[in-house]
Every structure is written in C-alpha cells, then in structure tokens.
C-alpha cells in the first residue's frame, strides 16, 4: 500500500518537473522576441489585422476604415512608401468610395502614422439649383440644374438621394410637386458636404411670370397724384407707390397668395413705374414790344 502511494507521488513529481522544464524555455523565447507597434490616427479604425507585430517579420495585412469627415494625408503615404528601407511597410488605399486603407510588409521599427488622416474641407453652398412646376396638372415637378456631385432629400426626412446628372450637363430630378427639398454637394474624397440649400418645387399653375406686374406702368403728368396698382397675381410690398411729379419710381413685388416665381422662390422683384412729363405745344409766334417774332426750329 505504501509502495503504491510513493509511486503516485513520484509520478506527480516527475510530471511537474517535465512541465517546468518544458515550458520555461518557451516562455523565455516569447519574452525575448522583439515587437514593433504602428500607431494610427484616432479617426482611423482597424477592420482586420494587428498593429503590434514581430519586428522584421511578414505582418498580416492591416485593413483600416476612416471617419467620413477625414481623408488620407498623401504626404504621409508618400513618405512611408518612399522609405521602404527604413520602415519596411507600404501604405495603400482602395480606389472605391468610401475608402479603405491597407498596411502591409515587414515592419522594422515603431512607426507613427498618427497624422495619416486630416480633416476634410467644407464646400460652398449651391446657388444654381431651382424648382420647376409640373408640365401638366397632376404631374411631377422638377429639381432643375442638379448634378451627380449633389444629393437631395425631402425636407424633414433623413435619406439623401444622389442626383443622376453628370459632371458637365445639368440634370432635372423628377419629384413630388408642392414640396420643399434640401439640396447639397455630397461629401467626396477630400471635402465635406456643403451647407443645405432649400428648393421649393411648385404645384401646377402655382407659378407667375417675372414681368407684367402692374396694371399700368406709365402715367402722364397732370399735376395730380398717381398710384400704381399690381395685377392680381402680384402683391406690392414696398417702394414708392404714389407720386405727383414726373419721374421713375421703384417698388417691391412678390407673388400673391401662395404663388411663386417660375423657379419656386418668392423673393421680391423690383420693377419700376413712371410719370412722364406733360407734352407742351410750341408757340407759333410771340409779341415783344409790339414786334412779332415767328418761332423757328433753327433757334
């Protein structure tokens, strides 16, 4: 019985020794193995791969994404790729948008890529886009002069739609009439989206022409006050509407009610009206000191 117990203790002791002898060298080797670390910007994120790897050994490709408001700093890319002998890695970007980035190679040292991402620049607001009414009652309206580097959405909604226009030809997007839409330049490789421009697309028959504002645009001076009056599709909101003296007078006019101009806007136009000088008949003759003088156009 005692022999069996001693035998078991001996076996346990030998196994313990084997474990110690077997694992200590491996642990020592792992501790002695040198590693390097690649530091990336906080706006870039690892999708696959590791940034701390064995020095000088082939690393698993690291795939990165980047925040939408940032883009690649090409100076950093060029610096690393042109100095392969120093760094041992290469930096590459997927040509599709949104971009992904790849770090590959045999890193030779710690590498700081913290400036590899830089903030995108803003784009100017759009001023060329307008809204057009449907061509027939019950039809669709149009967002006009919109290009494929722009996007639009119904005001109050979340989803943006990219225009189907191209870089050289303006395009009309068919949309529901009687609605306000938001239009902007969409984000690209190096630029942020522009500020939003609001575009109203009128209903059929809702628009008015930007001329023919007044019932009468010209009066003849007669010493009394004259007041200009707008046609039924327009409302006078400012300027000089009543005058006596001959001259030209400016007023401000907007579409009446809920009507709009042809481009869907309602901003004031500034037409003029006038009071012309009265006609004066030329005298055929006049008398001075009992002498009669005859009028001549040659004077």
JSON list of C-alpha atoms in Angstrom, two decimals, residues 11-27:
[
{"chain": "A", "resi": 11, "resn": "UNK", "atom": "CA", "xyz": [4.81, 10.21, -10.88]},
{"chain": "A", "resi": 12, "resn": "UNK", "atom": "CA", "xyz": [3.25, 13.54, -9.88]},
{"chain": "A", "resi": 13, "resn": "UNK", "atom": "CA", "xyz": [6.71, 14.93, -9.07]},
{"chain": "A", "resi": 14, "resn": "UNK", "atom": "CA", "xyz": [8.17, 13.81, -12.39]},
{"chain": "A", "resi": 15, "resn": "UNK", "atom": "CA", "xyz": [5.25, 15.28, -14.33]},
{"chain": "A", "resi": 16, "resn": "UNK", "atom": "CA", "xyz": [5.71, 18.59, -12.53]},
{"chain": "A", "resi": 17, "resn": "UNK", "atom": "CA", "xyz": [9.38, 18.62, -13.42]},
{"chain": "A", "resi": 18, "resn": "UNK", "atom": "CA", "xyz": [8.62, 17.89, -17.05]},
{"chain": "A", "resi": 19, "resn": "UNK", "atom": "CA", "xyz": [6.15, 20.77, -17.19]},
{"chain": "A", "resi": 20, "resn": "UNK", "atom": "CA", "xyz": [8.65, 23.18, -15.68]},
{"chain": "A", "resi": 21, "resn": "UNK", "atom": "CA", "xyz": [11.47, 22.01, -17.92]},
{"chain": "A", "resi": 22, "resn": "UNK", "atom": "CA", "xyz": [9.24, 22.04, -21.00]},
{"chain": "A", "resi": 23, "resn": "UNK", "atom": "CA", "xyz": [7.63, 25.43, -20.62]},
{"chain": "A", "resi": 24, "resn": "UNK", "atom": "CA", "xyz": [10.30, 27.65, -19.17]},
{"chain": "A", "resi": 25, "resn": "UNK", "atom": "CA", "xyz": [12.35, 27.79, -22.42]},
{"chain": "A", "resi": 26, "resn": "UNK", "atom": "CA", "xyz": [9.26, 28.60, -24.49]},
{"chain": "A", "resi": 27, "resn": "UNK", "atom": "CA", "xyz": [8.26, 31.40, -22.14]}
]
